[in-house]
Amino acid sequence: MIIMVPALVILLGAAMILQAEFLPDEKLLLLPPVNFTIKVTGLAQVLLHWEPNPDQKPRNVNLEYRVKINAPQEDDYETRNTKSKCVTILHRGFSASVQTILWRGPSLLASSWVSAELKAPPGSPGTSIVNLTCTTNTVADNYTHLRPYQVSLHCTWLVGKDAPEDTQYFLYYRYGSWTEECQEYSKDTLKRNIACWFPRTFIQGKGRDWLAVHVNGSSKHAAIKPFDQLFALHAIGNDEQKPLTRWFLIVLMATICFLLLMSSLLCRMCHLWTKLFPPVPAPKSNIQEFFITTNYEKAGSTETETEVISYVEEPGFETLEDSVF
Ligand SMILES: *[C@@H]1O[C@H](CO)[C@@H](O)[C@H](O)[C@H]1NC(C)=O
Ligand SMILES: *[C@@H]1O[C@H](CO)[C@@H](O)[C@H](O)[C@H]1NC(C)=O
Ligand SMILES: *[C@@H]1O[C@H](CO)[C@@H](O)[C@H](O)[C@H]1NC(C)=O
Ligand SMILES: *[C@@H]1O[C@H](CO)[C@@H](O)[C@H](O)[C@H]1NC(C)=O
């Protein structure tokens, strides 16, 4: 121990000197990342990717990045990675910026920003669907499938007010890495799709992923603007609570049974203990007399044993009587 303390001090000192050597110079100039790209990787999902600036010196400092989402909704966060996934609606376009940052104690060094954007998809105004609402419904499965329940999805919408009469709409949903196109549409009098029903989906009732819904369309007379919407499943589907609650109850019951069993076993052991080793008499006890009664019921037998243990305090000493009827 006495030898170890100086050794530790030396190690600590060496670590501090090493760190001092690697500490960035006061005039360290941070350079922005290069090759920043935004790629659509799924419905309502993009991947931002960039590379550290190859001219950045020194190279051994702990660089981080700050990502700022400018549209469709402002957001910003920091990361050590050089890529980042974003789940977001894309029908109004998407734009983001990234900069190199370095924390030095409480102060922050930052480079200039680099930006990239995705243009909004083309389409005439007023042609996209409006008032999209979706509901999910969870039903217990009959165990012919892998999951104990199935989630269906039903969406309805209104035709865009300036959509030509020959407009046809198509609905897709994405959940995690699964994307499906609707196969069962309901139509209005002009045979335009205005609702969709998926009897089965890849949606997991208890999942935390966003449900992304994308509705695009086509017409001979105009480009139809697509429409995206994200749904938080806890906000639309709560039936999936049921199997969970059932499991919770089963676990709770099992725990209670276990505890009861343990406590009864403990009681039996204590009981045996008092029988084998009678308690040392307490001279000033004012308990005159007490009984412990235990009933045993044997399965398949009508016989009932009653065990009575009685302590009777007598002047000077205590006796233990154990009688079985
Ligand atoms: C950036 O992209 C260019 C062109 O694709 C490529 O030549 C270059 O190596 C990339 N730079 C880095 C640091 O990846
Ligand atoms: C559609 O939604 C808008 C608001 O987003 C609302 O004002 C309008 O009443 C809705 N239309 C119908 C037919 O529900
Ligand atoms: C179980 O579900 C499948 C598919 O939904 C259905 O074809 C089958 O008849 C069901 N079986 C029972 C016993 O309900
Ligand atoms: C609609 O979106 C789906 C999924 O992104 C795409 O495969 C399809 O080509 C699009 N259809 C039209 C008419 O834009």
Short mmCIF file of C-alpha atoms and ligand atoms in Angstrom, two decimals:
data_model
loop_
_atom_site.label_atom_id
_atom_site.label_comp_id
_atom_site.label_asym_id
_atom_site.label_seq_id
_atom_site.Cartn_x
_atom_site.Cartn_y
_atom_site.Cartn_z
CA MET A 1 0.00 0.00 0.00
CA ILE A 2 2.79 2.44 0.99
CA ILE A 3 4.67 1.59 -2.23
CA MET A 4 1.51 1.84 -4.33
CA VAL A 5 0.71 5.45 -3.40
CA PRO A 6 3.86 7.02 -4.94
CA ALA A 7 3.43 4.71 -7.95
CA LEU A 8 -0.11 6.02 -8.42
CA VAL A 9 1.09 9.61 -8.07
CA ILE A 10 3.73 9.02 -10.76
CA LEU A 11 1.16 7.39 -13.06
CA LEU A 12 -1.25 10.26 -12.49
CA GLY A 13 1.49 12.81 -13.20
CA ALA A 14 2.45 11.00 -16.40
CA ALA A 15 -1.19 10.91 -17.50
CA MET A 16 -1.49 14.66 -16.85
CA ILE A 17 1.66 15.44 -18.86
CA LEU A 18 0.44 13.26 -21.72
CA GLN A 19 -2.93 14.99 -21.65
CA ALA A 20 -1.26 18.41 -21.61
CA GLU A 21 0.66 17.45 -24.74
CA PHE A 22 -2.53 16.50 -26.51
CA LEU A 23 -4.48 19.51 -25.34
CA PRO A 24 -5.36 21.64 -28.35
CA ASP A 25 -3.53 24.85 -28.93
CA GLU A 26 -5.36 28.08 -27.98
CA LYS A 27 -5.55 29.04 -31.64
CA LEU A 28 -6.89 25.67 -32.77
CA LEU A 29 -9.02 26.18 -35.84
CA LEU A 30 -11.86 23.76 -36.32
CA LEU A 31 -12.74 22.93 -39.91
CA PRO A 32 -16.26 21.98 -40.99
CA PRO A 33 -17.03 18.40 -42.05
CA VAL A 34 -16.89 17.52 -45.75
CA ASN A 35 -19.10 15.56 -48.16
CA PHE A 36 -22.30 16.15 -46.20
CA THR A 37 -25.18 14.30 -47.86
CA ILE A 38 -28.85 13.60 -47.10
CA LYS A 39 -30.24 10.36 -48.48
CA VAL A 40 -33.83 9.13 -48.34
CA THR A 41 -33.66 5.62 -46.86
CA GLY A 42 -37.37 4.91 -46.49
CA LEU A 43 -40.80 6.48 -46.16
CA ALA A 44 -40.35 9.56 -43.98
CA GLN A 45 -36.78 8.61 -43.16
CA VAL A 46 -33.42 10.10 -44.12
CA LEU A 47 -29.79 9.34 -43.40
CA LEU A 48 -27.42 12.27 -42.87
CA HIS A 49 -23.80 11.46 -43.57
CA TRP A 50 -20.54 13.46 -43.51
CA GLU A 51 -16.80 12.94 -43.24
CA PRO A 52 -14.32 14.61 -40.86
CA ASN A 53 -12.39 17.34 -42.59
CA PRO A 54 -9.18 15.71 -43.90
CA ASP A 55 -7.21 18.93 -43.24
CA GLN A 56 -8.17 19.10 -39.56
CA LYS A 57 -5.07 19.30 -37.31
CA PRO A 58 -4.27 17.93 -34.80
CA ARG A 59 -6.12 14.73 -35.68
CA ASN A 60 -6.05 13.16 -32.23
CA VAL A 61 -8.51 15.56 -30.55
CA ASN A 62 -11.95 14.33 -29.58
CA LEU A 63 -14.04 15.93 -32.27
CA GLU A 64 -17.81 15.92 -32.09
CA TYR A 65 -20.48 17.24 -34.40
CA ARG A 66 -23.53 19.35 -33.93
CA VAL A 67 -26.43 18.63 -36.27
CA LYS A 68 -29.11 21.23 -36.82
CA ILE A 69 -32.33 20.31 -38.61
CA ASN A 70 -33.70 23.46 -40.24
CA ALA A 71 -36.83 22.10 -41.95
CA PRO A 72 -39.51 20.81 -41.76
CA GLN A 73 -39.12 21.21 -38.00
CA GLU A 74 -36.20 22.78 -36.15
CA ASP A 75 -34.13 20.50 -33.98
CA ASP A 76 -30.49 20.20 -32.97
CA TYR A 77 -28.31 17.64 -31.27
CA GLU A 78 -24.68 16.59 -30.83
CA THR A 79 -23.07 13.33 -31.86
CA ARG A 80 -19.67 11.65 -32.14
CA ASN A 81 -20.78 9.65 -35.18
CA THR A 82 -20.46 10.77 -38.76
CA LYS A 83 -23.95 9.63 -39.65
CA SER A 84 -27.38 10.12 -38.20
CA LYS A 85 -30.83 8.79 -39.00
CA CYS A 86 -33.86 11.10 -38.94
CA VAL A 87 -37.52 10.14 -39.05
CA THR A 88 -39.44 13.09 -40.43
CA ILE A 89 -42.12 14.08 -42.91
CA LEU A 90 -40.59 14.84 -46.31
CA HIS A 91 -43.38 16.34 -48.42
CA ARG A 92 -42.29 19.88 -47.54
CA GLY A 93 -38.62 19.13 -48.18
CA PHE A 94 -35.84 18.67 -45.64
CA SER A 95 -32.76 20.69 -44.80
CA ALA A 96 -30.01 20.29 -42.24
CA SER A 97 -26.59 21.68 -41.31
CA VAL A 98 -23.64 20.20 -39.48
CA GLN A 99 -20.56 21.68 -37.82
CA THR A 100 -17.48 20.29 -36.07
CA ILE A 101 -17.33 21.08 -32.35
CA LEU A 102 -14.85 20.54 -29.54
CA TRP A 103 -15.61 20.96 -25.86
CA ARG A 104 -12.72 22.41 -23.81
CA GLY A 105 -13.98 22.37 -20.25
CA PRO A 106 -17.04 24.60 -20.18
CA SER A 107 -16.27 26.38 -23.45
CA LEU A 108 -17.09 25.19 -26.92
CA LEU A 109 -15.09 25.57 -30.10
CA ALA A 110 -17.10 25.29 -33.28
CA SER A 111 -16.41 25.31 -36.99
CA SER A 112 -18.55 26.97 -39.61
CA TRP A 113 -21.63 25.11 -40.84
CA VAL A 114 -22.10 22.98 -43.93
CA SER A 115 -25.64 22.47 -45.18
CA ALA A 116 -27.56 20.18 -47.47
CA GLU A 117 -31.20 19.91 -48.45
CA LEU A 118 -33.82 17.78 -50.13
CA LYS A 119 -36.24 19.73 -52.28
CA ALA A 120 -39.95 19.31 -51.68
CA PRO A 121 -41.36 16.75 -54.14
CA PRO A 122 -43.14 18.33 -57.12
CA GLY A 123 -46.92 18.67 -57.29
CA SER A 124 -49.63 21.27 -57.89
CA PRO A 125 -50.93 23.07 -54.81
CA GLY A 126 -54.20 21.72 -53.40
CA THR A 127 -53.77 18.27 -54.96
CA SER A 128 -52.50 16.39 -51.92
CA ILE A 129 -54.87 14.61 -49.57
CA VAL A 130 -56.06 16.39 -46.41
CA ASN A 131 -57.32 15.33 -42.99
CA LEU A 132 -55.58 11.98 -42.84
CA THR A 133 -56.59 9.99 -39.79
CA CYS A 134 -55.39 6.51 -38.96
CA THR A 135 -56.42 4.05 -36.29
CA THR A 136 -54.90 0.76 -35.30
CA ASN A 137 -56.71 -2.11 -33.72
CA THR A 138 -55.09 -4.95 -31.84
CA VAL A 139 -56.82 -8.31 -31.82
CA ALA A 140 -55.73 -11.50 -30.13
CA ASP A 141 -54.50 -13.97 -32.74
CA ASN A 142 -55.45 -17.62 -32.79
CA TYR A 143 -51.77 -18.63 -32.44
CA THR A 144 -51.48 -19.81 -36.03
CA HIS A 145 -48.99 -16.98 -36.39
CA LEU A 146 -45.83 -16.13 -34.51
CA ARG A 147 -47.26 -13.24 -32.54
CA PRO A 148 -50.05 -13.59 -29.98
CA TYR A 149 -51.88 -10.60 -31.47
CA GLN A 150 -52.39 -8.88 -34.80
CA VAL A 151 -52.51 -5.17 -35.47
CA SER A 152 -54.77 -3.90 -38.22
CA LEU A 153 -54.60 -0.39 -39.66
CA HIS A 154 -57.40 1.77 -41.01
CA CYS A 155 -56.82 5.20 -42.57
CA THR A 156 -59.23 7.71 -44.08
CA TRP A 157 -58.61 11.02 -45.85
CA LEU A 158 -60.25 13.70 -47.96
CA VAL A 159 -59.42 14.38 -51.60
CA GLY A 160 -57.43 17.60 -52.18
CA LYS A 161 -59.80 20.44 -53.15
CA ASP A 162 -57.90 21.15 -56.37
CA ALA A 163 -57.21 17.53 -57.31
CA PRO A 164 -58.47 16.66 -60.83
CA GLU A 165 -61.40 14.25 -61.07
CA ASP A 166 -59.22 11.46 -62.42
CA THR A 167 -56.82 11.63 -59.44
CA GLN A 168 -55.95 8.33 -57.87
CA TYR A 169 -54.30 8.13 -54.46
CA PHE A 170 -52.04 5.38 -53.10
CA LEU A 171 -51.27 4.78 -49.45
CA TYR A 172 -48.15 3.20 -47.99
CA TYR A 173 -47.09 2.71 -44.42
CA ARG A 174 -43.67 2.05 -42.95
CA TYR A 175 -43.06 0.55 -39.54
CA GLY A 176 -39.40 -0.07 -38.69
CA SER A 177 -37.92 -1.60 -41.81
CA TRP A 178 -41.26 -2.83 -43.16
CA THR A 179 -43.07 -0.95 -45.91
CA GLU A 180 -46.39 -2.06 -47.38
CA GLU A 181 -48.75 -0.66 -49.95
CA CYS A 182 -52.47 -0.70 -49.29
CA GLN A 183 -54.40 -3.47 -51.06
CA GLU A 184 -57.94 -2.73 -49.86
CA TYR A 185 -59.19 0.75 -50.70
CA SER A 186 -62.63 2.34 -50.29
CA LYS A 187 -63.62 4.76 -53.07
CA ASP A 188 -65.75 7.86 -53.45
CA THR A 189 -68.38 8.32 -56.19
CA LEU A 190 -65.64 9.34 -58.66
CA LYS A 191 -63.81 6.04 -57.86
CA ARG A 192 -61.01 7.91 -56.09
CA ASN A 193 -59.43 6.10 -53.15
CA ILE A 194 -60.45 7.77 -49.86
CA ALA A 195 -59.77 5.10 -47.24
CA CYS A 196 -57.59 2.08 -46.76
CA TRP A 197 -57.71 -1.04 -44.64
CA PHE A 198 -54.84 -3.38 -43.74
CA PRO A 199 -56.28 -6.39 -41.89
CA ARG A 200 -52.75 -7.37 -40.83
CA THR A 201 -49.63 -5.23 -40.54
CA PHE A 202 -46.06 -5.50 -39.34
CA ILE A 203 -46.88 -3.00 -36.63
CA GLN A 204 -45.92 -4.21 -33.19
CA GLY A 205 -48.47 -3.14 -30.67
CA LYS A 206 -45.94 -2.56 -27.93
CA GLY A 207 -43.26 -1.12 -30.23
CA ARG A 208 -41.90 2.38 -29.83
CA ASP A 209 -41.22 3.04 -33.50
CA TRP A 210 -43.06 5.73 -35.37
CA LEU A 211 -45.71 4.70 -37.82
CA ALA A 212 -45.03 6.59 -41.07
CA VAL A 213 -47.88 6.95 -43.55
CA HIS A 214 -47.28 8.23 -47.09
CA VAL A 215 -50.05 9.01 -49.58
CA ASN A 216 -49.12 9.98 -53.12
CA GLY A 217 -51.19 10.08 -56.27
CA SER A 218 -51.33 10.33 -60.02
CA SER A 219 -53.46 12.14 -62.58
CA LYS A 220 -53.25 12.83 -66.30
CA HIS A 221 -53.85 16.55 -65.71
CA ALA A 222 -51.60 17.50 -62.80
CA ALA A 223 -48.73 16.32 -60.67
CA ILE A 224 -50.23 15.19 -57.35
CA LYS A 225 -48.41 16.37 -54.26
CA PRO A 226 -47.57 13.55 -51.85
CA PHE A 227 -48.37 13.74 -48.15
CA ASP A 228 -46.56 12.23 -45.14
CA GLN A 229 -47.70 11.86 -41.58
CA LEU A 230 -46.05 10.30 -38.54
CA PHE A 231 -48.09 8.65 -35.82
CA ALA A 232 -46.89 7.83 -32.33
CA LEU A 233 -48.44 4.44 -31.69
CA HIS A 234 -49.04 5.06 -28.02
CA ALA A 235 -51.23 7.95 -29.13
CA ILE A 236 -53.44 5.81 -31.55
CA GLY A 237 -53.29 2.04 -30.58
CA ASN A 238 -53.85 1.06 -26.50
CA ASP A 239 -55.33 -2.41 -26.76
CA GLU A 240 -51.90 -4.02 -26.80
CA GLN A 241 -51.79 -3.25 -23.07
CA LYS A 242 -54.05 -6.23 -22.47
CA PRO A 243 -51.57 -9.11 -23.05
CA LEU A 244 -48.97 -7.14 -21.09
CA THR A 245 -51.35 -6.58 -18.17
CA ARG A 246 -52.20 -10.28 -18.23
CA TRP A 247 -48.50 -11.19 -18.00
CA PHE A 248 -47.97 -8.69 -15.24
CA LEU A 249 -50.85 -10.24 -13.26
CA ILE A 250 -49.46 -13.75 -13.74
CA VAL A 251 -46.01 -12.66 -12.52
CA LEU A 252 -47.59 -10.81 -9.59
CA MET A 253 -49.64 -13.88 -8.57
CA ALA A 254 -46.58 -16.13 -8.84
CA THR A 255 -44.60 -13.75 -6.64
CA ILE A 256 -47.35 -13.61 -4.03
CA CYS A 257 -47.63 -17.42 -3.98
CA PHE A 258 -43.87 -17.74 -3.61
CA LEU A 259 -43.79 -15.24 -0.74
CA LEU A 260 -46.68 -17.00 1.02
CA LEU A 261 -44.95 -20.36 0.64
CA MET A 262 -41.68 -18.95 1.96
CA SER A 263 -43.33 -17.29 4.94
CA SER A 264 -45.25 -20.44 5.83
CA LEU A 265 -42.02 -22.44 5.58
CA LEU A 266 -40.29 -19.89 7.78
CA CYS A 267 -43.14 -20.12 10.29
CA ARG A 268 -42.84 -23.88 10.36
CA MET A 269 -39.09 -23.57 10.95
CA CYS A 270 -39.54 -21.02 13.74
CA HIS A 271 -42.16 -23.23 15.24
CA LEU A 272 -39.77 -26.20 15.21
CA TRP A 273 -37.04 -24.00 16.63
CA THR A 274 -39.18 -22.93 19.61
CA LYS A 275 -40.07 -26.55 20.17
CA LEU A 276 -36.45 -27.70 20.15
CA PHE A 277 -35.00 -24.75 22.03
CA PRO A 278 -37.48 -23.24 24.44
CA PRO A 279 -36.92 -19.51 24.97
CA VAL A 280 -34.91 -18.45 27.99
CA PRO A 281 -37.39 -17.12 30.58
CA ALA A 282 -37.57 -13.38 30.85
CA PRO A 283 -37.73 -12.63 34.56
CA LYS A 284 -39.89 -9.52 34.36
CA SER A 285 -42.31 -10.72 31.69
CA ASN A 286 -45.86 -9.84 32.55
CA ILE A 287 -47.33 -12.23 29.99
CA GLN A 288 -49.23 -14.73 32.03
CA GLU A 289 -50.13 -17.27 29.40
CA PHE A 290 -50.42 -17.60 25.64
CA PHE A 291 -51.32 -20.18 23.06
CA ILE A 292 -50.13 -20.79 19.53
CA THR A 293 -52.61 -22.82 17.58
CA THR A 294 -51.87 -24.40 14.22
CA ASN A 295 -54.31 -26.41 12.20
CA TYR A 296 -53.13 -29.02 9.76
CA GLU A 297 -55.51 -30.28 7.14
CA LYS A 298 -54.35 -33.35 5.35
CA ALA A 299 -55.64 -33.86 1.84
CA GLY A 300 -57.71 -37.00 1.47
CA SER A 301 -58.22 -37.27 5.18
CA THR A 302 -60.86 -35.87 7.47
CA GLU A 303 -58.51 -36.04 10.39
CA THR A 304 -57.64 -32.68 11.84
CA GLU A 305 -54.76 -32.28 14.22
CA THR A 306 -54.65 -29.40 16.56
CA GLU A 307 -51.36 -28.59 18.11
CA VAL A 308 -51.35 -26.43 21.18
CA ILE A 309 -48.22 -25.08 22.68
CA SER A 310 -48.71 -23.21 25.88
CA TYR A 311 -46.30 -21.27 27.95
CA VAL A 312 -47.29 -20.92 31.53
CA GLU A 313 -45.36 -18.50 33.64
CA GLU A 314 -44.84 -19.66 37.12
CA PRO A 315 -42.84 -17.93 39.81
CA GLY A 316 -39.16 -18.45 39.08
CA PHE A 317 -39.41 -20.57 35.90
CA GLU A 318 -41.38 -21.30 32.78
CA THR A 319 -42.65 -24.64 31.51
CA LEU A 320 -43.40 -25.66 27.99
CA GLU A 321 -46.30 -27.94 27.44
CA ASP A 322 -46.78 -29.51 24.06
CA SER A 323 -49.96 -31.45 23.58
CA VAL A 324 -51.48 -32.88 20.45
CA PHE A 325 -55.16 -33.75 20.28
C1 LIG B 1 -15.48 13.46 -50.53
O1 LIG B 1 -16.05 13.09 -51.79
C2 LIG B 1 -15.10 13.11 -52.84
C3 LIG B 1 -15.88 12.84 -54.14
O2 LIG B 1 -16.79 11.78 -53.99
C4 LIG B 1 -14.04 12.07 -52.61
O3 LIG B 1 -13.11 12.07 -53.65
C5 LIG B 1 -13.34 12.38 -51.30
O4 LIG B 1 -12.42 11.36 -50.98
C6 LIG B 1 -14.35 12.49 -50.15
N1 LIG B 1 -13.68 12.96 -48.98
C7 LIG B 1 -13.69 12.28 -47.83
C8 LIG B 1 -12.92 12.87 -46.71
O5 LIG B 1 -14.31 11.24 -47.70
C1 LIG B 2 -60.17 19.02 -42.13
O1 LIG B 2 -59.21 19.55 -41.21
C2 LIG B 2 -59.31 20.96 -41.04
C3 LIG B 2 -58.20 21.40 -40.12
O2 LIG B 2 -57.04 20.73 -40.37
C4 LIG B 2 -60.68 21.31 -40.48
O3 LIG B 2 -60.79 22.71 -40.38
C5 LIG B 2 -61.76 20.78 -41.39
O4 LIG B 2 -63.01 20.99 -40.79
C6 LIG B 2 -61.56 19.29 -41.62
N1 LIG B 2 -62.56 18.86 -42.59
C7 LIG B 2 -63.37 17.83 -42.38
C8 LIG B 2 -64.38 17.56 -43.45
O5 LIG B 2 -63.28 17.13 -41.40
C1 LIG B 3 -57.00 -18.61 -37.38
O1 LIG B 3 -56.69 -17.51 -38.22
C2 LIG B 3 -56.60 -17.82 -39.58
C3 LIG B 3 -56.15 -16.61 -40.33
O2 LIG B 3 -56.76 -15.46 -39.85
C4 LIG B 3 -57.96 -18.32 -40.08
O3 LIG B 3 -57.87 -18.68 -41.44
C5 LIG B 3 -58.33 -19.55 -39.26
O4 LIG B 3 -59.64 -19.99 -39.64
C6 LIG B 3 -58.34 -19.23 -37.79
N1 LIG B 3 -58.56 -20.45 -37.02
C7 LIG B 3 -59.39 -20.52 -35.98
C8 LIG B 3 -59.46 -21.82 -35.29
O5 LIG B 3 -60.03 -19.53 -35.61
C1 LIG B 4 -45.73 6.58 -54.34
O1 LIG B 4 -44.78 6.23 -53.33
C2 LIG B 4 -44.26 4.91 -53.45
C3 LIG B 4 -43.39 4.66 -52.24
O2 LIG B 4 -42.42 5.66 -52.07
C4 LIG B 4 -43.49 4.78 -54.76
O3 LIG B 4 -43.01 3.48 -54.89
C5 LIG B 4 -44.45 5.10 -55.91
O4 LIG B 4 -43.76 5.08 -57.13
C6 LIG B 4 -45.09 6.47 -55.71
N1 LIG B 4 -46.13 6.64 -56.72
C7 LIG B 4 -46.35 7.79 -57.31
C8 LIG B 4 -47.46 7.84 -58.28
O5 LIG B 4 -45.69 8.78 -57.04
#
